[in-house]
Amino acid sequence: MKTGVVSFTIRRYVWAEGEGIVVDKRVLLLIGGGVAAYKALELIRELSRRGIGVRAVLTRAAKEFVTPLSVAALSGDKVYDDLFSLTDETEMGHIELSRSADLVVVAPATADLMAKAATGLANDLASTALLATDKPVLMAPAMNVRMWEHPATRRNLRTLKNDGVLFVGPDEGDMACGEFGFGRMAEPLAIADAVTSWYGHGGSAAGAAAAGSLRGKRALVTAGPTREPIDPVRYLSNLSSGKQGYAIAEALGRLGADVTLVTGPTELADPRGVTTVRVETAREMLKACENALPTDVFVSVAAVADWRPAAPAETKIKKNGAAPEPLALAENPDILKTLAGKKKKRPGLVVGFAAETCDVAANARKKLAAKKADWVVANDVSGDVMGGADNQIILVRPDGDEPWPKMSKTDVADRLAAKIAERLAASP
Ligand code: C5P
């Protein structure tokens, strides 16, 4: 006997055509077994509120965290959990189940489910649905930070991205296990936004554009400061934290690009889904960048030291009472200008950064011409931008300036990555 709530939700969010109601947006939600499974209930509510029908599959482990009854009550539909259920197979075979939606959403996508999907294992209903589906898949990973950072998970992530799987999250924050870091499942609202934006883009080939638009494209990003040795223990450098460049590399990766990040020394962990090459000096950075060519896009975010000590001492310079000799400096190569000026392997789109403290747009415009870049992202570093979490930029392009409101460096990265995707799609 169903409760009143259940019959109400069934009437509003009927899965298929029935009772005269046609529901044209349907998601198959695979709920993995993690603490974040409780958030799947909120996700179902949010999707339903947006008029998207949800049919849910629970893994065996997921049932330890949420009950099929609560999932059924919220989705207004039967919940599937058994690959070998005769009743389910007669009602709807697992193959049909896997294809009966527009989009397959995996939330939480546990390390185990990601591993199964990456290797093509199909030993329960959720993993079988993932293998059998011909529909796009959106995963919301959720796991302990060490599991997320484990080389095996990173390998699986790369494989899944190459296979065209879309991702939302994970977020950084406190975890149920008491640790802090990346691995927390994206909030239900953010997952619902990713789903609606997928539908908003047409829900098919164009839909995949939202998250997979840079698939098959290669991107090169530089980030962080460079460190120019004076002697074995001293160097010239600057305050760049690398945050903006890392965020851009990761955002391009999220859109499906094959990203190489060449970074100077920073405190940051290698971004997820990106090949990271760590260097020290400007000359090493140039060499690593040239090794990464050809690419479709080059985003030059690094705060490269313009000068280096001309003849670094091989042993530590001693303080011997006398004033030290003035440091003779040599000019470093300009990596942006060098790559933008290449005849053969010039990246298709070259984006420079201009950190300015005054006349921001005008100076950036000069840099656009001087460095032969296609776009320059001008940022006002007179405040606490260097090392801070926020950024305020003006996107300077030959056809005009686009000032963006102050936003987090991650949002700047996402927005810039989307602009890059748009531009590369327009000129393949
Ligand atoms: O001339 P300025 O250093 O202000 O130019 C900033 C832009 O040039 C940034 O995109 C930066 O990554 C790049 N740059 C470079 N190599 C240098 C100096 C700057 O790639 N030696």
Coordinates of C-alpha atoms and ligand atoms in Angstrom, one line a residue:
M1 CA 0.0 0.0 0.0
K2 CA 1.6 3.3 -1.1
T3 CA 1.5 6.4 1.1
G4 CA -0.2 9.6 -0.1
V5 CA 3.2 11.2 -0.7
V6 CA 4.2 8.4 -3.0
S7 CA 1.1 8.5 -5.1
F8 CA 1.4 12.3 -5.3
T9 CA 5.0 12.1 -6.6
I10 CA 4.0 9.4 -9.0
R11 CA 1.4 11.6 -10.5
R12 CA 3.7 14.6 -10.9
Y13 CA 6.8 12.8 -12.1
V14 CA 5.5 9.8 -13.9
W15 CA 8.5 8.1 -15.6
A16 CA 7.1 7.3 -19.0
E17 CA 4.0 8.2 -20.9
G18 CA 1.1 7.3 -18.8
E19 CA -2.1 8.7 -17.3
G20 CA -2.1 11.2 -20.1
I21 CA 1.1 12.8 -18.9
V22 CA 4.1 12.9 -21.1
V23 CA 7.4 13.4 -19.3
D24 CA 10.2 14.1 -21.8
K25 CA 13.2 14.5 -19.5
R26 CA 14.4 11.4 -17.8
V27 CA 17.5 10.7 -15.8
L28 CA 18.7 7.2 -14.7
L29 CA 20.4 7.8 -11.3
L30 CA 22.9 5.2 -10.2
I31 CA 23.5 5.7 -6.5
G32 CA 26.8 4.3 -5.3
G33 CA 27.6 3.2 -1.8
G34 CA 29.2 6.1 0.1
V35 CA 28.2 8.4 2.9
A36 CA 27.3 11.0 0.3
A37 CA 24.4 8.7 -0.8
Y38 CA 22.1 10.6 1.4
K39 CA 22.6 13.6 -0.8
A40 CA 21.2 11.6 -3.7
L41 CA 17.8 12.0 -2.0
E42 CA 18.1 15.8 -2.2
L43 CA 19.3 15.4 -5.8
I44 CA 16.2 13.4 -6.7
R45 CA 14.0 16.1 -5.1
E46 CA 15.8 18.9 -6.9
L47 CA 15.6 17.2 -10.3
S48 CA 12.0 16.4 -9.8
R49 CA 11.3 20.0 -8.8
R50 CA 12.9 21.0 -12.2
G51 CA 10.5 18.6 -14.0
I52 CA 13.1 15.9 -14.6
G53 CA 12.0 12.3 -14.0
V54 CA 14.3 10.1 -12.0
R55 CA 14.6 6.4 -12.1
A56 CA 17.1 5.1 -9.5
V57 CA 19.4 2.1 -9.2
L58 CA 20.9 1.4 -5.8
T59 CA 24.1 -0.6 -5.4
R60 CA 24.2 -3.1 -2.6
A61 CA 26.5 -0.8 -0.6
A62 CA 24.2 2.2 -1.3
K63 CA 21.4 0.3 0.5
E64 CA 23.6 0.5 3.7
F65 CA 23.3 4.3 3.5
V66 CA 19.8 5.0 2.1
T67 CA 16.8 2.8 1.9
P68 CA 15.0 1.8 -1.4
L69 CA 11.8 3.0 0.2
S70 CA 13.0 6.6 0.7
V71 CA 14.4 6.7 -2.8
A72 CA 11.1 5.3 -4.2
A73 CA 9.1 7.8 -2.2
L74 CA 11.1 10.7 -3.6
S75 CA 11.4 9.5 -7.2
G76 CA 7.9 8.2 -7.3
D77 CA 9.1 5.2 -9.1
K78 CA 10.2 1.6 -8.5
V79 CA 13.8 1.3 -7.4
Y80 CA 16.1 -1.2 -9.1
D81 CA 18.9 -2.9 -7.3
D82 CA 19.2 -6.5 -8.5
L83 CA 20.8 -7.7 -11.7
F84 CA 19.3 -11.1 -11.3
S85 CA 15.7 -10.2 -10.4
L86 CA 13.3 -12.2 -12.6
T87 CA 10.5 -9.8 -11.9
D88 CA 12.6 -6.8 -12.8
E89 CA 13.8 -8.5 -16.0
T90 CA 10.3 -9.3 -17.1
E91 CA 9.1 -5.7 -16.3
M92 CA 12.2 -4.0 -17.8
G93 CA 15.4 -5.8 -18.8
H94 CA 18.6 -4.3 -17.6
I95 CA 19.6 -3.3 -21.1
E96 CA 16.4 -1.4 -21.6
L97 CA 16.8 0.1 -18.2
S98 CA 20.2 1.4 -19.1
R99 CA 18.9 3.1 -22.2
S100 CA 15.5 4.3 -21.0
A101 CA 16.8 7.8 -19.9
D102 CA 18.4 10.7 -21.7
L103 CA 21.3 10.9 -19.3
V104 CA 22.8 8.5 -16.8
V105 CA 23.9 10.3 -13.6
V106 CA 26.1 8.5 -11.1
A107 CA 25.9 10.1 -7.7
P108 CA 27.8 9.4 -5.6
A109 CA 30.3 7.9 -8.0
T110 CA 32.5 5.9 -5.6
A111 CA 36.1 5.0 -6.4
D112 CA 34.8 1.4 -6.9
L113 CA 32.1 2.4 -9.4
M114 CA 34.6 4.6 -11.3
A115 CA 37.1 1.7 -11.4
K116 CA 34.4 -0.7 -12.7
A117 CA 33.3 1.8 -15.3
A118 CA 36.9 2.5 -16.4
T119 CA 37.7 -1.2 -16.9
G120 CA 34.3 -2.2 -18.2
L121 CA 33.4 -4.5 -15.3
A122 CA 29.8 -5.4 -15.0
N123 CA 29.1 -7.5 -11.9
D124 CA 26.1 -5.7 -10.5
L125 CA 23.1 -3.8 -11.9
A126 CA 24.8 -0.3 -11.7
S127 CA 28.0 -1.3 -13.4
T128 CA 26.1 -3.4 -16.0
A129 CA 23.9 -0.3 -16.7
L130 CA 27.1 1.7 -17.2
L131 CA 28.5 -0.8 -19.6
A132 CA 25.2 -1.3 -21.5
T133 CA 24.1 2.3 -21.8
D134 CA 24.3 4.2 -25.1
K135 CA 23.5 7.4 -23.3
P136 CA 25.9 10.1 -22.0
V137 CA 27.1 9.6 -18.4
L138 CA 27.6 12.3 -15.8
M139 CA 29.5 11.3 -12.7
A140 CA 29.7 13.1 -9.3
P141 CA 32.6 11.5 -7.6
A142 CA 32.7 11.1 -3.8
M143 CA 35.4 9.5 -1.8
N144 CA 38.2 10.1 0.7
V145 CA 40.9 12.5 -0.5
R146 CA 43.6 9.8 -0.5
M147 CA 41.4 7.6 -2.6
W148 CA 40.7 10.5 -5.0
E149 CA 44.4 11.3 -5.3
H150 CA 45.5 7.6 -5.6
P151 CA 47.2 7.0 -9.0
A152 CA 44.6 4.3 -9.8
T153 CA 41.7 6.7 -9.4
R154 CA 43.5 9.4 -11.4
R155 CA 44.1 6.8 -14.1
N156 CA 40.5 5.8 -14.1
L157 CA 39.4 9.4 -14.3
R158 CA 41.6 10.0 -17.3
T159 CA 40.2 6.9 -19.0
L160 CA 36.6 7.8 -18.2
K161 CA 37.2 11.4 -19.5
N162 CA 38.7 10.0 -22.7
D163 CA 35.6 7.8 -23.0
G164 CA 33.5 10.9 -22.9
V165 CA 32.2 10.6 -19.4
L166 CA 31.2 14.1 -18.0
F167 CA 32.1 15.1 -14.4
V168 CA 30.8 17.5 -11.8
G169 CA 33.0 18.0 -8.7
P170 CA 34.3 16.7 -6.4
D171 CA 34.6 19.7 -4.1
E172 CA 37.2 20.5 -1.5
G173 CA 36.2 20.5 2.1
D174 CA 35.8 18.6 5.4
M175 CA 34.9 14.9 4.9
A176 CA 32.8 12.6 6.9
C177 CA 36.0 10.6 7.7
G178 CA 37.5 13.6 9.4
E179 CA 40.0 14.5 6.7
F180 CA 40.1 17.6 4.5
G181 CA 40.7 17.8 0.8
F182 CA 39.2 17.1 -2.6
G183 CA 36.7 14.2 -2.7
R184 CA 33.5 15.6 -1.3
M185 CA 30.6 15.1 -3.6
A186 CA 29.4 18.2 -5.4
E187 CA 26.3 19.6 -3.7
P188 CA 23.0 18.3 -5.1
L189 CA 22.2 21.8 -6.5
A190 CA 25.4 21.9 -8.4
I191 CA 24.7 18.4 -9.8
A192 CA 21.2 19.4 -10.7
D193 CA 22.7 22.5 -12.4
A194 CA 25.0 20.3 -14.4
V195 CA 22.1 18.1 -15.5
T196 CA 19.9 21.1 -16.4
S197 CA 22.7 22.8 -18.3
W198 CA 23.2 19.5 -20.2
Y199 CA 19.5 19.6 -21.2
G200 CA 19.8 23.4 -21.8
H201 CA 22.4 22.7 -24.4
G202 CA 20.1 20.5 -26.3
G203 CA 20.7 17.3 -24.4
S204 CA 22.6 15.5 -27.1
A205 CA 25.6 16.2 -29.2
A206 CA 25.3 19.9 -28.4
G207 CA 24.5 19.0 -24.8
A208 CA 27.8 17.2 -24.5
A209 CA 29.3 20.5 -25.5
A210 CA 28.7 21.8 -22.0
A211 CA 31.1 19.4 -20.5
G212 CA 32.9 17.6 -23.4
S213 CA 33.5 20.4 -25.8
L214 CA 37.3 20.3 -25.7
R215 CA 37.5 16.5 -26.2
G216 CA 40.2 15.7 -28.7
K217 CA 41.9 19.2 -28.1
R218 CA 45.3 19.7 -26.6
A219 CA 46.0 22.5 -24.2
L220 CA 49.1 23.9 -22.7
V221 CA 49.0 26.1 -19.6
T222 CA 51.9 27.7 -17.7
A223 CA 51.5 28.7 -14.0
G224 CA 53.3 29.8 -10.9
P225 CA 56.5 31.8 -10.6
T226 CA 59.9 30.8 -11.9
R227 CA 62.9 30.6 -9.6
E228 CA 66.2 31.9 -10.9
P229 CA 69.3 30.8 -8.9
I230 CA 71.8 33.3 -7.5
D231 CA 73.8 30.5 -5.9
P232 CA 72.8 26.9 -4.7
V233 CA 70.7 28.3 -1.9
R234 CA 69.4 31.7 -3.1
Y235 CA 67.2 32.7 -5.9
L236 CA 65.1 35.5 -7.6
S237 CA 61.4 34.9 -7.7
N238 CA 58.0 36.5 -7.2
L239 CA 54.8 36.1 -5.2
S240 CA 52.7 34.1 -7.8
S241 CA 50.9 31.2 -6.1
G242 CA 49.9 29.3 -9.2
K243 CA 46.3 29.2 -8.2
Q244 CA 44.8 30.8 -11.3
G245 CA 46.9 28.8 -13.7
Y246 CA 46.2 25.5 -11.9
A247 CA 42.4 26.3 -11.9
I248 CA 42.5 27.0 -15.7
A249 CA 44.4 23.8 -16.4
E250 CA 41.8 21.9 -14.4
A251 CA 38.9 23.7 -16.0
L252 CA 40.2 22.9 -19.5
G253 CA 40.6 19.3 -18.4
R254 CA 37.0 19.2 -17.1
L255 CA 35.9 20.2 -20.6
G256 CA 37.7 17.2 -21.9
A257 CA 40.9 18.7 -23.2
D258 CA 44.2 16.8 -23.0
V259 CA 46.0 19.3 -20.8
T260 CA 49.7 19.8 -20.0
L261 CA 50.5 22.1 -17.1
V262 CA 54.0 23.4 -17.0
T263 CA 54.5 25.0 -13.6
G264 CA 57.2 26.7 -11.6
P265 CA 57.6 25.8 -7.9
T266 CA 54.2 26.1 -5.9
E267 CA 52.7 24.8 -2.8
L268 CA 49.8 23.3 -4.8
A269 CA 49.0 19.6 -5.4
D270 CA 49.0 18.6 -9.1
P271 CA 45.6 19.4 -10.5
R272 CA 43.3 16.5 -11.3
G273 CA 43.1 15.1 -14.8
V274 CA 46.1 17.1 -16.0
T275 CA 49.7 16.1 -17.0
T276 CA 51.8 18.3 -14.7
V277 CA 55.5 19.1 -15.5
R278 CA 57.4 20.9 -12.7
V279 CA 60.2 23.2 -13.6
E280 CA 62.3 25.8 -11.8
T281 CA 63.7 28.4 -14.2
A282 CA 62.2 30.3 -17.2
R283 CA 64.6 28.5 -19.6
E284 CA 63.4 25.1 -18.3
M285 CA 59.8 26.3 -18.6
L286 CA 60.3 27.3 -22.2
K287 CA 61.9 23.9 -23.0
A288 CA 59.0 22.0 -21.3
C289 CA 56.5 24.1 -23.2
E290 CA 58.2 23.5 -26.6
N291 CA 58.2 19.8 -25.8
A292 CA 54.4 19.9 -25.3
L293 CA 53.7 21.4 -28.7
P294 CA 51.7 21.2 -30.9
T295 CA 48.6 22.3 -29.0
D296 CA 45.3 23.9 -29.9
V297 CA 45.5 26.4 -27.2
F298 CA 48.2 27.9 -25.0
V299 CA 47.3 29.8 -21.9
S300 CA 50.3 31.6 -20.5
V301 CA 49.5 32.3 -16.8
A302 CA 53.0 31.9 -15.3
A303 CA 54.7 34.9 -13.7
V304 CA 57.9 34.2 -15.5
A305 CA 60.9 36.1 -14.1
D306 CA 62.1 38.6 -16.7
W307 CA 65.7 38.5 -15.5
R308 CA 68.0 35.9 -14.1
P309 CA 71.4 36.2 -12.5
A310 CA 73.8 36.0 -15.4
A311 CA 76.3 33.7 -13.8
P312 CA 74.9 31.9 -10.8
A313 CA 77.6 30.9 -8.3
E314 CA 78.4 27.2 -8.0
T315 CA 79.0 27.4 -4.3
K316 CA 77.2 29.5 -1.7
I317 CA 78.3 33.2 -1.9
K318 CA 80.0 34.0 1.4
K319 CA 79.5 37.1 3.4
N320 CA 83.1 38.2 3.9
G321 CA 82.7 41.7 5.2
A322 CA 82.8 43.6 1.9
A323 CA 79.7 44.8 0.1
P324 CA 78.6 42.1 -2.4
E325 CA 79.2 42.7 -6.1
P326 CA 76.1 44.0 -7.9
L327 CA 74.2 41.1 -9.3
A328 CA 74.7 41.0 -13.1
L329 CA 71.4 40.0 -14.8
A330 CA 70.6 38.4 -18.1
E331 CA 67.2 38.7 -19.8
N332 CA 65.1 35.5 -19.8
P333 CA 63.3 34.3 -22.9
D334 CA 59.7 35.5 -23.2
I335 CA 57.8 32.2 -23.4
L336 CA 54.5 33.7 -24.5
K337 CA 56.1 35.7 -27.3
T338 CA 58.3 32.8 -28.4
L339 CA 55.3 30.4 -28.7
A340 CA 53.0 33.0 -30.3
G341 CA 55.7 33.9 -32.8
K342 CA 56.3 30.3 -34.0
K343 CA 55.9 29.8 -37.7
K344 CA 55.2 26.0 -37.6
K345 CA 53.9 24.9 -34.3
R346 CA 52.1 28.1 -33.1
P347 CA 49.2 27.0 -30.9
G348 CA 45.9 27.7 -32.5
L349 CA 44.8 30.1 -29.8
V350 CA 47.3 32.0 -27.7
V351 CA 46.1 33.6 -24.4
G352 CA 48.4 35.8 -22.4
F353 CA 48.0 37.2 -18.9
A354 CA 48.8 40.8 -18.0
A355 CA 49.2 41.6 -14.3
E356 CA 48.9 45.4 -14.1
T357 CA 48.6 47.9 -11.3
C358 CA 47.4 50.8 -13.4
D359 CA 45.8 51.5 -16.8
V360 CA 45.0 47.8 -16.9
A361 CA 43.1 47.5 -20.2
A362 CA 45.4 49.9 -22.1
N363 CA 48.6 48.1 -21.0
A364 CA 47.0 44.8 -21.8
R365 CA 46.2 46.0 -25.2
K366 CA 49.8 46.9 -25.8
K367 CA 50.8 43.5 -24.6
L368 CA 48.4 41.8 -27.0
A369 CA 50.2 43.4 -29.9
A370 CA 53.7 43.2 -28.5
K371 CA 53.5 39.5 -27.8
K372 CA 51.4 38.5 -30.8
A373 CA 48.8 36.9 -28.5
D374 CA 45.2 36.4 -29.6
W375 CA 43.7 37.3 -26.2
V376 CA 45.1 38.9 -23.1
V377 CA 43.5 38.4 -19.7
A378 CA 44.3 41.6 -17.8
N379 CA 44.2 41.5 -14.1
D380 CA 44.5 44.3 -11.6
V381 CA 47.0 43.1 -9.1
S382 CA 47.1 46.3 -7.1
G383 CA 44.9 44.6 -4.4
D384 CA 45.3 41.1 -2.9
V385 CA 45.1 39.1 -6.2
M386 CA 48.5 37.5 -6.0
G387 CA 48.1 34.6 -3.7
G388 CA 44.4 35.4 -3.0
A389 CA 41.3 33.4 -3.9
D390 CA 39.6 36.0 -6.1
N391 CA 40.4 37.7 -9.3
Q392 CA 39.0 40.6 -11.3
I393 CA 39.8 40.5 -14.9
I394 CA 39.2 42.2 -18.3
L395 CA 39.3 39.9 -21.3
V396 CA 41.1 41.9 -24.0
R397 CA 40.5 40.7 -27.5
P398 CA 41.3 42.5 -30.8
D399 CA 37.5 43.2 -31.2
G400 CA 37.0 44.7 -27.7
D401 CA 37.3 44.5 -24.0
E402 CA 35.1 42.5 -21.7
P403 CA 35.3 43.4 -18.0
W404 CA 34.2 40.5 -15.8
P405 CA 32.9 41.1 -12.2
K406 CA 35.1 40.1 -9.3
M407 CA 34.8 36.3 -8.9
S408 CA 36.8 33.4 -7.5
K409 CA 39.8 32.2 -9.5
T410 CA 37.9 28.9 -10.1
D411 CA 35.0 30.8 -11.6
V412 CA 37.4 32.8 -13.8
A413 CA 38.9 29.5 -14.9
D414 CA 35.6 27.9 -15.8
R415 CA 34.4 31.0 -17.7
L416 CA 37.7 31.3 -19.6
A417 CA 37.7 27.6 -20.4
A418 CA 34.1 28.0 -21.8
K419 CA 35.2 31.0 -23.9
I420 CA 38.1 28.9 -25.2
A421 CA 35.8 26.0 -26.0
E422 CA 33.5 28.4 -27.9
R423 CA 36.3 29.9 -29.9
L424 CA 37.9 26.5 -30.8
A425 CA 34.5 25.2 -31.8
A426 CA 34.0 28.2 -34.1
S427 CA 37.4 27.7 -35.8
P428 CA 38.2 24.0 -35.6
Ligands
C5P1 O1 55.5 41.3 -20.0 P1 54.7 40.7 -18.9 O2 55.5 39.8 -18.0 O3 53.8 41.6 -18.1 O4 53.7 39.7 -19.7 C1 52.9 38.8 -19.0 C2 52.5 37.6 -19.9 O5 53.7 37.2 -20.6 C3 52.0 36.5 -19.2 O6 51.1 35.8 -20.0 C4 53.3 35.7 -18.9 O7 52.9 34.3 -18.7 C5 54.1 35.9 -20.1 N1 55.5 35.9 -20.0 C6 56.3 34.8 -20.5 N2 57.6 34.8 -20.4 C7 58.3 35.9 -19.8 C8 57.5 36.9 -19.3 C9 56.2 36.9 -19.4 O8 55.7 33.9 -21.0 N3 59.6 35.9 -19.7

